[in-house]
Short mmCIF file of C-alpha atoms in Angstrom, two decimals:
data_model
loop_
_atom_site.label_atom_id
_atom_site.label_comp_id
_atom_site.label_asym_id
_atom_site.label_seq_id
_atom_site.Cartn_x
_atom_site.Cartn_y
_atom_site.Cartn_z
CA LYS A 20 108.43 100.65 117.87
CA ASP A 21 111.06 98.46 119.69
CA SER A 22 109.93 95.18 117.65
CA SER A 23 113.24 93.88 118.05
CA ALA A 24 112.51 92.31 121.15
CA LYS A 25 112.75 88.79 121.92
CA LYS A 26 109.87 87.21 120.21
CA ASP A 27 107.73 86.35 123.58
CA GLU A 28 104.33 86.26 121.74
CA LEU A 29 102.98 83.06 120.37
CA MET B 17 102.07 88.42 129.92
CA ASN B 18 98.69 90.03 130.46
CA VAL B 19 94.72 89.16 130.70
CA PHE B 20 94.21 89.46 126.68
CA ARG B 21 97.81 87.56 125.48
CA LEU B 22 96.67 85.10 127.83
CA LEU B 23 93.50 84.65 127.49
CA GLY B 24 93.90 84.57 123.96
CA ASP B 25 96.16 82.11 123.82
CA MET B 26 93.61 79.94 125.84
CA SER B 27 91.22 80.85 123.12
CA HIS B 28 93.27 79.79 120.14
CA LEU B 29 94.02 76.76 122.34
CA LEU B 30 90.47 76.05 122.65
CA ALA B 31 89.71 76.14 118.82
CA ILE B 32 92.37 73.44 118.49
CA LEU B 33 90.56 70.82 121.12
CA ILE B 34 87.34 72.04 119.41
CA LEU B 35 88.21 70.77 115.57
CA LEU B 36 90.33 68.12 117.39
CA LEU B 37 87.77 66.70 119.42
CA LYS B 38 84.94 67.51 116.79
CA MET B 39 86.98 65.11 114.14
CA TRP B 40 87.86 62.45 116.80
CA LYS B 41 84.31 62.18 118.10
CA THR B 42 82.62 62.44 114.88
CA ARG B 43 85.23 60.46 112.51
CA SER B 44 84.52 62.88 110.34
CA CYS B 45 86.18 66.25 109.25
CA ALA B 46 83.19 67.35 106.45
CA GLY B 47 83.17 71.15 106.38
CA ILE B 48 87.13 71.63 107.56
CA SER B 49 89.39 73.25 104.41
CA GLY B 50 92.61 71.05 104.74
CA LYS B 51 94.24 73.88 102.46
CA THR B 52 93.19 76.02 106.04
CA GLN B 53 95.38 73.36 108.30
CA ILE B 54 97.75 73.20 106.16
CA LEU B 55 98.24 76.90 106.13
CA PHE B 56 98.30 77.31 109.81
CA ALA B 57 101.03 74.71 110.24
CA LEU B 58 103.81 76.42 107.85
CA VAL B 59 102.50 79.19 109.92
CA PHE B 60 103.55 77.49 113.16
CA THR B 61 107.09 75.84 111.55
CA THR B 62 107.96 79.70 109.93
CA ARG B 63 106.65 81.17 113.26
CA TYR B 64 108.06 78.72 115.66
CA LEU B 65 112.75 78.11 114.26
CA ASP B 66 113.95 80.36 117.63
CA LEU B 67 111.87 77.51 119.42
CA PHE B 68 115.19 75.53 120.26
CA SER B 69 117.47 78.62 120.51
CA SER B 70 115.88 81.06 122.37
CA PHE B 71 113.78 80.33 125.90
CA ILE B 72 110.97 82.38 126.58
CA SER B 73 109.65 80.52 129.55
CA ILE B 74 108.01 77.24 129.85
CA TYR B 75 104.50 78.59 129.06
CA ASN B 76 105.93 79.85 125.79
CA THR B 77 107.97 76.80 124.59
CA THR B 78 105.35 73.97 126.05
CA MET B 79 102.59 75.82 123.38
CA LYS B 80 104.20 76.67 120.77
CA LEU B 81 105.22 72.18 120.97
CA PHE B 82 101.67 71.82 121.28
CA PHE B 83 100.77 74.00 118.23
CA ILE B 84 103.03 72.41 115.83
CA ALA B 85 102.56 69.20 117.10
CA SER B 86 98.82 69.36 116.93
CA SER B 87 98.72 71.15 113.53
CA TYR B 88 100.60 68.41 111.73
CA PHE B 89 98.33 65.57 113.24
CA THR B 90 95.44 68.01 112.30
CA ILE B 91 97.03 67.37 108.82
CA PHE B 92 97.57 63.52 109.54
CA LEU B 93 93.52 62.90 110.42
CA MET B 94 92.19 64.91 107.58
CA TYR B 95 94.44 63.50 104.49
CA SER B 96 94.88 59.96 105.95
CA LYS B 97 92.73 59.18 108.90
CA PHE B 98 89.18 59.86 108.38
CA LYS B 99 90.50 61.10 104.35
CA ALA B 100 87.07 59.27 103.11
CA THR B 101 84.72 62.40 105.00
CA TYR B 102 87.64 65.19 102.76
CA ASP B 103 85.06 67.33 101.15
CA SER B 104 88.37 68.15 98.27
CA ASN B 105 85.46 69.36 95.71
CA HIS B 106 84.47 71.91 98.36
CA ASP B 107 88.12 72.93 99.53
CA SER B 108 89.23 74.88 96.40
CA PHE B 109 91.43 78.26 97.31
CA ARG B 110 94.02 78.34 95.56
CA MET B 111 96.68 78.22 98.20
CA GLU B 112 99.12 79.62 96.21
CA PHE B 113 97.49 82.83 95.52
CA LEU B 114 98.34 83.25 99.19
CA VAL B 115 101.70 81.97 99.82
CA VAL B 116 103.43 83.49 96.66
CA PRO B 117 102.14 87.15 97.08
CA VAL B 118 102.73 86.65 101.41
CA GLY B 119 106.59 85.59 100.88
CA GLY B 120 106.91 88.00 98.40
CA LEU B 121 105.79 90.37 101.03
CA ALA B 122 107.79 89.82 103.68
CA PHE B 123 110.70 89.45 101.44
CA LEU B 124 109.72 94.10 100.74
CA VAL B 125 108.14 94.66 104.14
CA ASN B 126 110.09 93.18 107.68
CA HIS B 127 111.86 94.90 110.36
CA GLU B 128 115.21 93.22 109.78
CA PHE B 129 116.39 91.21 106.29
CA LEU B 130 117.55 88.63 108.03
CA PRO B 131 116.53 84.61 107.60
CA LEU B 132 114.56 83.99 111.01
CA GLU B 133 113.46 87.67 110.87
CA ILE B 134 111.69 87.40 107.12
CA LEU B 135 110.60 84.05 108.04
CA TRP B 136 109.13 84.96 111.05
CA THR B 137 107.93 87.67 108.97
CA PHE B 138 106.45 85.82 106.44
CA SER B 139 104.08 83.86 109.10
CA ILE B 140 102.23 86.61 110.91
CA TYR B 141 101.54 87.96 106.89
CA LEU B 142 100.11 84.02 106.08
CA GLU B 143 98.44 84.10 109.64
CA SER B 144 96.31 86.96 108.72
CA VAL B 145 94.82 85.13 105.25
CA ALA B 146 95.27 81.77 106.56
CA ILE B 147 91.51 81.59 107.29
CA LEU B 148 90.08 82.12 104.25
CA PRO B 149 90.26 78.90 102.52
CA GLN B 150 87.63 77.70 105.71
CA LEU B 151 85.75 80.74 104.77
CA PHE B 152 85.77 80.35 101.46
CA MET B 153 84.86 76.30 102.20
CA VAL B 154 81.82 77.54 104.58
CA SER B 155 80.27 79.55 101.79
CA LYS B 156 80.19 77.57 99.59
CA THR B 157 78.58 74.67 101.30
CA GLY B 158 76.45 77.42 102.22
CA GLU B 159 76.69 76.28 105.93
CA ALA B 160 79.07 74.81 108.53
CA GLU B 161 77.91 72.17 111.92
CA THR B 162 77.04 73.62 115.21
CA ILE B 163 80.96 72.46 116.90
CA THR B 164 82.36 74.37 113.44
CA SER B 165 81.59 77.37 114.08
CA HIS B 166 82.53 77.21 117.45
CA TYR B 167 85.55 76.24 116.45
CA LEU B 168 85.93 79.55 114.22
CA PHE B 169 84.81 81.86 116.69
CA ALA B 170 87.55 80.82 119.38
CA LEU B 171 89.68 81.60 116.61
CA GLY B 172 88.46 84.39 115.95
CA SER B 173 87.96 85.42 118.98
CA TYR B 174 91.83 84.92 119.37
CA ARG B 175 93.49 87.48 117.39
CA LEU B 176 90.99 89.89 118.34
CA LEU B 177 92.76 89.42 122.16
CA TYR B 178 96.21 90.31 120.96
CA ILE B 179 94.79 93.05 119.53
CA PHE B 180 93.83 93.98 123.13
CA ASN B 181 97.25 93.05 123.83
CA TRP B 182 99.02 95.14 122.01
CA VAL B 183 96.83 98.04 123.31
CA TYR B 184 98.04 97.33 127.06
CA ARG B 185 101.59 96.44 125.61
CA TYR B 186 101.62 99.97 123.66
CA TYR B 187 100.55 101.33 126.61
CA PHE B 188 102.07 99.53 129.87
CA ASP B 189 105.47 98.10 128.43
CA GLY B 190 105.91 101.09 125.63
CA PHE B 191 106.01 97.97 123.14
CA PHE B 192 104.94 98.13 119.19
CA ASP B 193 105.40 95.67 116.47
CA LEU B 194 103.66 97.47 113.35
CA ILE B 195 103.77 94.32 110.87
CA ALA B 196 101.96 92.39 114.02
CA VAL B 197 99.50 94.47 114.62
CA VAL B 198 98.85 95.15 110.80
CA ALA B 199 98.74 91.82 110.12
CA GLY B 200 95.65 91.39 113.07
CA CYS B 201 94.24 93.57 111.95
CA VAL B 202 93.81 92.33 108.93
CA GLN B 203 92.89 88.74 110.38
CA THR B 204 90.34 89.99 112.67
CA ILE B 205 88.54 91.82 110.39
CA LEU B 206 88.20 88.98 107.80
CA TYR B 207 86.35 87.39 110.79
CA CYS B 208 83.74 90.34 111.23
CA ASP B 209 81.14 89.03 108.57
CA PHE B 210 80.95 84.96 110.41
CA PHE B 211 81.31 86.87 114.13
CA TYR B 212 78.02 89.03 113.02
CA LEU B 213 76.22 85.38 111.76
CA TYR B 214 77.72 83.05 114.84
CA ILE B 215 76.03 86.16 117.02
CA THR B 216 72.63 86.68 115.30
CA LYS B 217 72.28 82.93 114.88
CA VAL B 218 74.37 80.34 116.36
CA LEU B 219 74.22 81.43 120.15
CA LYS B 220 70.53 81.48 119.30
CA GLY B 221 70.71 77.72 118.69
CA LYS B 222 70.15 78.48 114.68
CA LYS B 223 72.25 76.35 112.44
CA LEU B 224 74.78 78.88 110.70
CA SER B 225 74.21 79.26 107.30
CA LEU B 226 75.05 81.52 104.65
CA PRO B 227 72.90 83.90 102.85
CA ALA B 228 72.92 81.61 99.40
#
């Protein structure tokens, strides 16, 4: 759950 | 980036272009919910605040800029240029019934209690219900222009494709964002009724009409 990954989705 | 996410973004872009084309060609915004467009502008504004602080790619930046610009331009067309054709009587869904609960939920359920993260979460939750005023308006008027149903089909397909993108990313990148996935499923489920009507009616050349 690495949701903190950079928000690369639109 | 994967094929599902690219198709999803293209479907989203297509939806926006169809809407602008419809308004420009018919010089009218009849049958379109201004409230849904306002909610979309709010979704993009709260989601893309990191537009200048974090650079992902040219594609990412240009798409964000286009989504923000087109959402405000659409509002300008509906509430100014083609105001005379805006059907406010049928566009009567109370936006505050969506914004307030979604705002509260974003505070309670998020990944990190930080301003940017809470605003992003708010934007994700809001987008999942932002289409409700539009669907409500279609149900009140009992029908929708064919081009409007194409707009809704492209718009609904975008998040459905994003669900495939999340499945793909889960298995191939190990990426998983529960908030985005749950909200994306809710958003797509809201279109199911419309998808059924679109496939059984519009694709057979009939007009989209809801059972009165």
